[in-house]
Amino acid sequence: MSKKISLKDIAEAVGVSTALVSYVLNDKDEQTRVNKDTAKRIREMAKEMNYQPNQIAKSLKSGKSQAIGLLVADISNPFFGNLARAIEDEAKKHGYSVLFGSSDENLENSQRLIDTFINRQIDGFIIAPAEGTASQLEYLKKANIPFVLIDRYFKGLETSYVVIDNFNATYQATQLLLNQGHTKVAYVCYKNQLQHTEDRYSGYLQALLDHGNAEDSNLICEVEFNNAAYFREQFIELLQPDRGVDAILFSTNTLSIMGLKIINELNITVPDDLAVFCFDESEAYDLFYCPISYVKQPLSMIGKEAVKILLEQLRGKASSEQKVMLDVEIVARKSCQK
Amino acid sequence: MSKKISLKDIAEAVGVSTALVSYVLNDKDEQTRVNKDTAKRIREMAKEMNYQPNQIAKSLKSGKSQAIGLLVADISNPFFGNLARAIEDEAKKHGYSVLFGSSDENLENSQRLIDTFINRQIDGFIIAPAEGTASQLEYLKKANIPFVLIDRYFKGLETSYVVIDNFNATYQATQLLLNQGHTKVAYVCYKNQLQHTEDRYSGYLQALLDHGNAEDSNLICEVEFNNAAYFREQFIELLQPDRGVDAILFSTNTLSIMGLKIINELNITVPDDLAVFCFDESEAYDLFYCPISYVKQPLSMIGKEAVKILLEQLRGKASSEQKVMLDVEIVARKSCQK
DNA sequence: TTGAAAGCGCTAACAG
DNA sequence: CTGTTAGCGCTTTCAA
């Protein structure tokens, strides 16, 4: 690599000390009242030699890296891809770089990435935590490493987070289906311990109860993550005529897609035979013959807020945790009609 | 932040010099014949104090950061999301971290990200280059910064790259449509100067010619990137009955999705009214009422190869450029039938 | 078998 | 107004 230009090189070229160059190039020459002419010469030389500061050295010195670690649960999921884009965008605006990693919903991956990022002295984290990583977050708290959770949070854990109002999201969607006259509204969800999973279920359930319906385990299809075969089996079971299901609410984008696919295979007509309400956006929804209703998350807002909060913490402004709960948009289209 | 443990801390605790600790913890104690017992005590203390090496300091010293910069054209496109996942996975295996950025097909973004990454002393790049960034790559070459292109490459530029055989991809797809008996096979593509765009068109054209058809501009729908309105207009125009189009080949995933959406709106029946062949995979394809035919790129292979080549370059093994062209898989399903 | 010391590029006291 | 210097945490000669 063609030798990189360092402060020293330009100091020698101009005939001043490195300290002076550092001052000028960091625009501290006003306070320090550096000779205007010297300053100019330094700046010109820096430009001429195409000087690029070595961030690594800066970081070592300052203990700050001007980088944040973004840990998502699965980068190949477009939901997180879009979120990542929003975050990278916003971070860039503030002069921060983004180191990223995908835990793939796996505990060990998550821990390893956290360690790697810490070793690289990232200034803070934005994390969409995988199940069971509460203790990892506890560790971050103890170590006083700033972080903001997105998409998911843990009830027992005092942290900053930016999430959507999950309860309200499913509540509204369910209510909408019920108000359309559907009587047996089924619910499809993952089986896990994540708070947002529970919140979404609670929203669904409360809407049922408020509408005078009873909780009915026959209407629930709860499946493991990453087990397509099991999902297929359970979901087809749910759709058996004897169950009498006339509407379905999916609680995630992946479940929505898998479900719609099977609905297609079984030649079930939406919304005549079955009404459906999906979660999250997907380009896939647009290809379904019937316009899909869905719960729309404010993705770029989530990203923006998360970065904002993290930066505030980094700057020491925010003394305590900030919890942000954003509203979703309910996009009701033909698929949920009676 | 609770004081981080440094080499010095553990050196003091054990009562030896930092040099020794460094040796042991880098497993250089065999060659240097460090006292086995001292080595053991050092290792134990390191574990006890939960020592985490400061990568930043290591980097400053070595000039290497053990990080690679991944620059994709658009992280919110699932194609790149999946690619990113494959790359991050592979890099992690080899002890490298991934810094990532999305140029969003924009020249300035691309340049800024490259600069940022260089300042952070990333060891090398993996880049899905945006249009018109050839000069930026030239610069990297001149600066002797290793990089590998993915997905796209520039004909006039000698670089390492991992791409698919684009010509062959569209050639096969087109041939398949023609062999099914379709006579007017239209082609939908972006209007840009990227090599893979040209290669794909050439493949399509050659298949037409080889089949005894003539080039026909009435069959081409060439649209600008990021201009949905224009696409809609042009695409609907293409589908006018008087054009007689009986089959369509889409040359990217985004075009495929947008196109299928409009086909749905217009109530055109696939494949009876119109056969379609798409590019790339998408969960969206599965929701279309008719099983979609598509060109499948070997994503994780692309990621793996790119990392492999870059690491070889970093280790100084590969003296010259490596060009890898991978075969695609043609997934022919109902949508392309006559 | 071990330690002292230099130095990676930069910043910030402190001195002149 | 400008320069000297120490030191961030680590590796690596060189000397003991």
Coordinates of C-alpha atoms in Angstrom, one line a residue, chain B:
Chain B
M1 CA -17.6 2.2 31.9
S2 CA -16.0 -0.2 34.4
K3 CA -12.3 0.1 33.7
K4 CA -11.3 -2.3 31.0
I5 CA -8.6 -4.8 31.8
S6 CA -5.4 -4.3 29.9
L7 CA -2.2 -6.3 29.4
K8 CA -0.6 -4.2 32.0
D9 CA -3.2 -5.0 34.6
I10 CA -2.7 -8.7 34.3
A11 CA 1.1 -8.3 34.0
E12 CA 1.1 -6.5 37.4
A13 CA -1.2 -9.0 38.9
V14 CA 1.0 -11.9 37.9
G15 CA 4.2 -9.9 38.6
V16 CA 5.7 -10.2 35.1
S17 CA 6.2 -7.8 32.2
T18 CA 3.6 -7.0 29.6
A19 CA 5.8 -8.5 26.9
L20 CA 5.5 -11.9 28.5
V21 CA 1.8 -11.6 28.8
S22 CA 1.5 -10.6 25.2
Y23 CA 3.6 -13.6 24.2
V24 CA 1.6 -16.1 26.1
L25 CA -1.8 -14.8 25.2
N26 CA -0.9 -14.9 21.6
D27 CA 0.3 -18.4 21.9
K28 CA 3.8 -17.6 21.0
D29 CA 5.1 -19.1 24.3
E30 CA 6.2 -22.3 22.5
Q31 CA 8.7 -20.6 20.2
T32 CA 9.9 -18.3 22.9
R33 CA 10.1 -21.1 25.4
V34 CA 8.3 -19.3 28.2
N35 CA 8.3 -21.0 31.5
K36 CA 5.4 -23.4 31.4
D37 CA 4.3 -22.5 34.9
T38 CA 4.5 -18.7 34.3
A39 CA 2.5 -19.2 31.1
K40 CA -0.2 -21.1 33.0
R41 CA -0.4 -18.5 35.7
I42 CA -0.8 -15.8 33.1
R43 CA -3.5 -17.6 31.3
E44 CA -5.4 -18.2 34.5
M45 CA -5.2 -14.6 35.5
A46 CA -6.3 -13.5 32.1
K47 CA -9.3 -15.7 32.4
E48 CA -10.0 -14.7 35.9
M49 CA -9.9 -11.0 35.1
N50 CA -11.9 -11.6 31.9
Y51 CA -9.3 -10.0 29.8
Q52 CA -10.4 -8.8 26.4
P53 CA -7.7 -7.6 24.0
N54 CA -8.1 -4.2 22.7
Q55 CA -8.3 -4.7 18.9
I56 CA -7.9 -1.0 18.3
A57 CA -4.4 -1.0 19.9
K58 CA -3.6 -4.2 18.0
S59 CA -4.7 -2.6 14.8
L60 CA -2.7 0.6 15.4
K61 CA 0.4 -1.5 16.0
S62 CA 0.0 -3.9 13.2
G63 CA -1.6 -1.7 10.6
K64 CA -4.2 -4.4 10.1
S65 CA -7.7 -4.2 11.5
Q66 CA -9.0 -7.7 10.9
A67 CA -12.1 -6.1 9.5
I68 CA -13.4 -5.9 6.0
G69 CA -15.7 -3.3 4.6
L70 CA -18.8 -4.5 2.8
L71 CA -20.3 -2.1 0.5
V72 CA -23.6 -3.1 -1.1
A73 CA -25.8 -1.3 -3.5
D74 CA -28.9 -1.5 -1.4
I75 CA -29.1 -3.4 1.9
S76 CA -32.9 -3.2 1.9
N77 CA -33.0 -5.4 -1.2
P78 CA -33.3 -9.0 0.1
F79 CA -30.8 -10.1 -2.5
F80 CA -28.1 -8.0 -0.9
G81 CA -29.4 -8.9 2.6
N82 CA -28.9 -12.5 1.9
L83 CA -25.5 -11.9 0.4
A84 CA -24.5 -9.8 3.4
R85 CA -25.5 -12.6 5.7
A86 CA -23.4 -15.1 3.8
I87 CA -20.4 -12.8 3.8
E88 CA -20.7 -11.9 7.5
D89 CA -20.9 -15.6 8.3
E90 CA -17.9 -16.5 6.3
A91 CA -15.8 -13.6 7.5
K92 CA -16.6 -14.4 11.1
K93 CA -15.3 -17.9 10.6
H94 CA -12.0 -16.5 9.7
G95 CA -11.9 -14.0 12.6
Y96 CA -12.8 -10.9 10.5
S97 CA -15.5 -8.4 11.4
V98 CA -17.6 -6.7 8.8
L99 CA -18.2 -3.0 8.6
F100 CA -21.0 -2.4 6.3
G101 CA -22.6 0.3 4.3
S102 CA -25.2 0.7 1.6
S103 CA -24.4 3.1 -1.2
D104 CA -28.1 3.1 -2.3
E105 CA -26.8 3.2 -5.9
N106 CA -25.4 6.6 -5.2
L107 CA -22.0 7.9 -6.2
E108 CA -21.4 10.2 -3.3
N109 CA -22.5 7.7 -0.8
S110 CA -20.2 5.2 -2.2
Q111 CA -17.2 7.5 -2.1
R112 CA -18.0 8.6 1.4
L113 CA -18.3 5.1 2.7
I114 CA -15.1 4.1 1.0
D115 CA -13.3 7.0 2.7
T116 CA -14.8 6.2 6.1
F117 CA -13.8 2.5 5.8
I118 CA -10.3 3.4 4.7
N119 CA -9.9 5.8 7.7
R120 CA -10.9 2.9 9.8
Q121 CA -8.1 0.9 8.4
I122 CA -10.3 -1.9 7.1
D123 CA -8.0 -4.5 5.5
G124 CA -10.0 -4.9 2.4
F125 CA -13.3 -4.4 0.6
I126 CA -16.1 -6.5 -0.8
I127 CA -18.1 -4.3 -3.1
A128 CA -21.2 -4.5 -5.1
P129 CA -20.4 -1.4 -7.0
A130 CA -22.9 1.3 -8.0
E131 CA -23.0 2.6 -11.5
G132 CA -20.3 5.0 -12.4
T133 CA -18.0 4.0 -9.5
A134 CA -15.3 2.7 -11.7
S135 CA -13.0 5.6 -10.9
Q136 CA -13.5 4.9 -7.2
L137 CA -12.3 1.4 -7.8
E138 CA -9.4 2.6 -9.9
Y139 CA -8.4 4.7 -6.9
L140 CA -8.5 1.7 -4.6
K141 CA -6.3 -0.2 -7.1
K142 CA -3.8 2.6 -7.2
A143 CA -3.8 2.8 -3.4
N144 CA -3.2 -1.0 -3.3
I145 CA -6.2 -1.6 -1.1
P146 CA -7.4 -5.1 -1.8
F147 CA -11.0 -5.5 -2.9
V148 CA -13.3 -8.0 -4.5
L149 CA -16.3 -7.1 -6.5
I150 CA -19.5 -9.1 -6.3
D151 CA -22.6 -9.2 -8.4
R152 CA -21.2 -6.6 -10.8
Y153 CA -18.0 -5.8 -12.5
F154 CA -16.5 -3.4 -15.0
K155 CA -15.2 -4.7 -18.3
G156 CA -12.3 -2.3 -18.6
L157 CA -11.2 -2.7 -15.1
E158 CA -8.8 -5.5 -14.0
T159 CA -10.1 -6.6 -10.6
S160 CA -11.0 -9.7 -8.7
Y161 CA -14.7 -10.4 -8.9
V162 CA -17.3 -13.0 -8.2
V163 CA -20.3 -12.8 -10.4
I164 CA -22.7 -15.1 -12.1
D165 CA -22.7 -16.0 -15.8
N166 CA -25.2 -13.4 -16.7
F167 CA -25.1 -14.0 -20.4
N168 CA -25.8 -17.7 -19.9
A169 CA -28.5 -17.0 -17.4
T170 CA -30.7 -15.0 -19.7
Y171 CA -29.7 -17.1 -22.7
Q172 CA -31.0 -20.2 -21.0
A173 CA -34.2 -18.6 -19.7
T174 CA -35.0 -17.1 -23.1
Q175 CA -34.2 -20.3 -24.9
L176 CA -36.5 -22.1 -22.6
L177 CA -39.4 -19.7 -23.3
L178 CA -38.8 -20.0 -27.0
N179 CA -38.6 -23.8 -26.9
Q180 CA -42.0 -23.8 -25.2
G181 CA -43.3 -22.3 -28.3
H182 CA -43.6 -18.6 -27.3
T183 CA -42.9 -16.4 -30.2
K184 CA -42.8 -12.9 -28.8
V185 CA -40.5 -13.0 -25.8
A186 CA -40.3 -9.5 -24.3
Y187 CA -37.4 -8.4 -22.0
V188 CA -37.7 -6.0 -19.1
C189 CA -34.5 -4.4 -17.8
Y190 CA -33.0 -1.3 -16.3
K191 CA -31.4 1.4 -18.3
N192 CA -27.8 1.7 -17.1
Q193 CA -24.2 1.2 -18.0
L194 CA -23.5 -1.7 -15.7
Q195 CA -21.8 -4.6 -17.4
H196 CA -24.1 -7.2 -16.0
T197 CA -27.1 -5.3 -17.4
E198 CA -25.4 -5.5 -20.8
D199 CA -24.5 -9.2 -20.4
R200 CA -28.0 -10.1 -19.5
Y201 CA -29.4 -8.4 -22.5
S202 CA -26.8 -10.0 -24.8
G203 CA -27.8 -13.4 -23.5
Y204 CA -31.4 -12.7 -24.2
L205 CA -30.7 -11.3 -27.7
Q206 CA -28.4 -14.2 -28.7
A207 CA -31.0 -16.7 -27.7
L208 CA -33.5 -14.9 -29.9
L209 CA -31.1 -14.9 -32.8
D210 CA -30.1 -18.5 -32.4
H211 CA -33.7 -19.4 -32.5
G212 CA -34.1 -17.5 -35.8
N213 CA -35.9 -14.5 -34.3
A214 CA -34.9 -11.0 -35.1
E215 CA -34.0 -8.3 -32.6
D216 CA -37.2 -6.3 -32.0
S217 CA -37.2 -3.0 -30.0
N218 CA -41.0 -3.5 -29.5
L219 CA -40.2 -6.3 -27.2
I220 CA -37.8 -4.3 -25.0
C221 CA -39.0 -2.5 -21.9
E222 CA -36.1 -0.5 -20.6
V223 CA -36.7 1.6 -17.5
E224 CA -34.9 3.9 -15.2
F225 CA -34.0 2.8 -11.7
N226 CA -36.2 4.2 -8.9
N227 CA -38.9 5.5 -11.1
A228 CA -42.0 3.3 -10.4
A229 CA -44.3 5.6 -12.3
Y230 CA -42.3 5.4 -15.5
F231 CA -42.0 1.7 -15.1
R232 CA -45.7 1.3 -14.8
E233 CA -46.4 3.3 -17.9
Q234 CA -43.8 1.5 -20.0
F235 CA -44.7 -1.9 -18.8
I236 CA -48.4 -1.4 -19.4
E237 CA -47.6 -0.2 -22.8
L238 CA -45.6 -3.4 -23.4
L239 CA -48.6 -5.5 -22.5
Q240 CA -50.9 -3.9 -25.0
P241 CA -52.5 -6.6 -27.1
D242 CA -51.3 -5.1 -30.4
R243 CA -47.7 -5.8 -29.3
G244 CA -48.5 -9.5 -29.3
V245 CA -46.2 -10.3 -26.4
D246 CA -46.7 -13.8 -25.2
A247 CA -43.8 -14.2 -22.8
I248 CA -41.7 -11.9 -20.6
L249 CA -38.3 -12.3 -19.1
F250 CA -37.5 -10.0 -16.2
S251 CA -33.9 -9.2 -15.6
T252 CA -33.8 -8.4 -11.9
N253 CA -35.8 -9.2 -8.8
T254 CA -37.2 -5.7 -8.3
L255 CA -38.4 -5.6 -11.9
S256 CA -39.9 -9.0 -11.5
I257 CA -41.9 -8.0 -8.4
M258 CA -43.1 -4.7 -9.9
G259 CA -44.0 -6.5 -13.1
L260 CA -46.0 -9.3 -11.5
K261 CA -47.9 -6.8 -9.4
I262 CA -49.1 -5.0 -12.5
I263 CA -49.9 -8.2 -14.3
N264 CA -52.1 -9.0 -11.4
E265 CA -53.8 -5.7 -11.5
L266 CA -54.5 -6.0 -15.2
N267 CA -56.0 -9.5 -14.6
I268 CA -53.7 -11.1 -17.1
T269 CA -53.5 -14.8 -16.5
V270 CA -50.2 -16.5 -16.1
P271 CA -49.2 -18.6 -18.0
D272 CA -52.3 -18.8 -20.3
D273 CA -52.3 -15.1 -21.4
L274 CA -48.7 -14.5 -20.7
A275 CA -45.7 -16.6 -19.7
V276 CA -43.2 -15.1 -17.3
F277 CA -39.7 -15.8 -16.2
C278 CA -38.2 -13.9 -13.3
F279 CA -34.8 -13.2 -11.9
D280 CA -33.4 -14.0 -8.5
E281 CA -35.4 -15.6 -5.7
S282 CA -38.0 -13.9 -3.7
E283 CA -40.4 -15.0 -1.0
A284 CA -42.9 -13.0 -3.1
Y285 CA -42.8 -15.5 -5.9
D286 CA -44.4 -18.1 -3.7
L287 CA -47.5 -16.1 -3.2
F288 CA -48.2 -15.7 -6.8
Y289 CA -51.1 -18.0 -7.8
C290 CA -48.9 -19.6 -10.5
P291 CA -45.5 -21.2 -9.6
I292 CA -43.0 -18.7 -10.8
S293 CA -40.0 -19.7 -12.9
Y294 CA -36.8 -17.9 -12.0
V295 CA -33.1 -17.6 -12.4
K296 CA -31.5 -18.7 -9.1
Q297 CA -28.2 -17.2 -8.1
P298 CA -25.9 -19.2 -5.8
L299 CA -25.9 -16.5 -3.1
S300 CA -24.0 -18.1 -0.3
M301 CA -21.4 -19.4 -2.8
I302 CA -20.9 -15.9 -4.0
G303 CA -20.4 -14.7 -0.5
K304 CA -18.0 -17.5 0.4
E305 CA -15.9 -17.1 -2.7
A306 CA -15.7 -13.4 -2.3
V307 CA -14.4 -13.7 1.3
K308 CA -12.0 -16.5 0.3
I309 CA -10.5 -14.5 -2.5
L310 CA -10.2 -11.3 -0.4
L311 CA -8.5 -13.2 2.4
E312 CA -6.1 -14.7 0.0
Q313 CA -5.2 -11.3 -1.3
L314 CA -4.8 -10.1 2.3
R315 CA -2.5 -12.9 3.1
G316 CA -0.5 -12.0 0.0
K317 CA -1.1 -15.4 -1.6
A318 CA -2.9 -14.3 -4.6
S319 CA -0.6 -12.3 -6.7
S320 CA -3.0 -11.3 -9.4
E321 CA -6.7 -10.8 -9.9
Q322 CA -9.1 -13.7 -9.6
K323 CA -12.2 -13.7 -11.6
V324 CA -14.9 -16.2 -10.7
M325 CA -18.0 -16.7 -12.8
L326 CA -20.6 -18.9 -11.2
D327 CA -23.4 -20.8 -12.9
V328 CA -27.0 -20.0 -12.1
E329 CA -29.7 -22.5 -11.6
I330 CA -32.7 -22.3 -14.0
V331 CA -35.8 -23.1 -12.0
A332 CA -38.5 -23.7 -14.6
R333 CA -42.0 -24.0 -13.3
K334 CA -45.5 -23.5 -14.5
S335 CA -45.3 -19.8 -15.2
C336 CA -43.1 -20.3 -18.3
Q337 CA -45.3 -22.9 -20.0
K338 CA -47.2 -22.6 -23.2

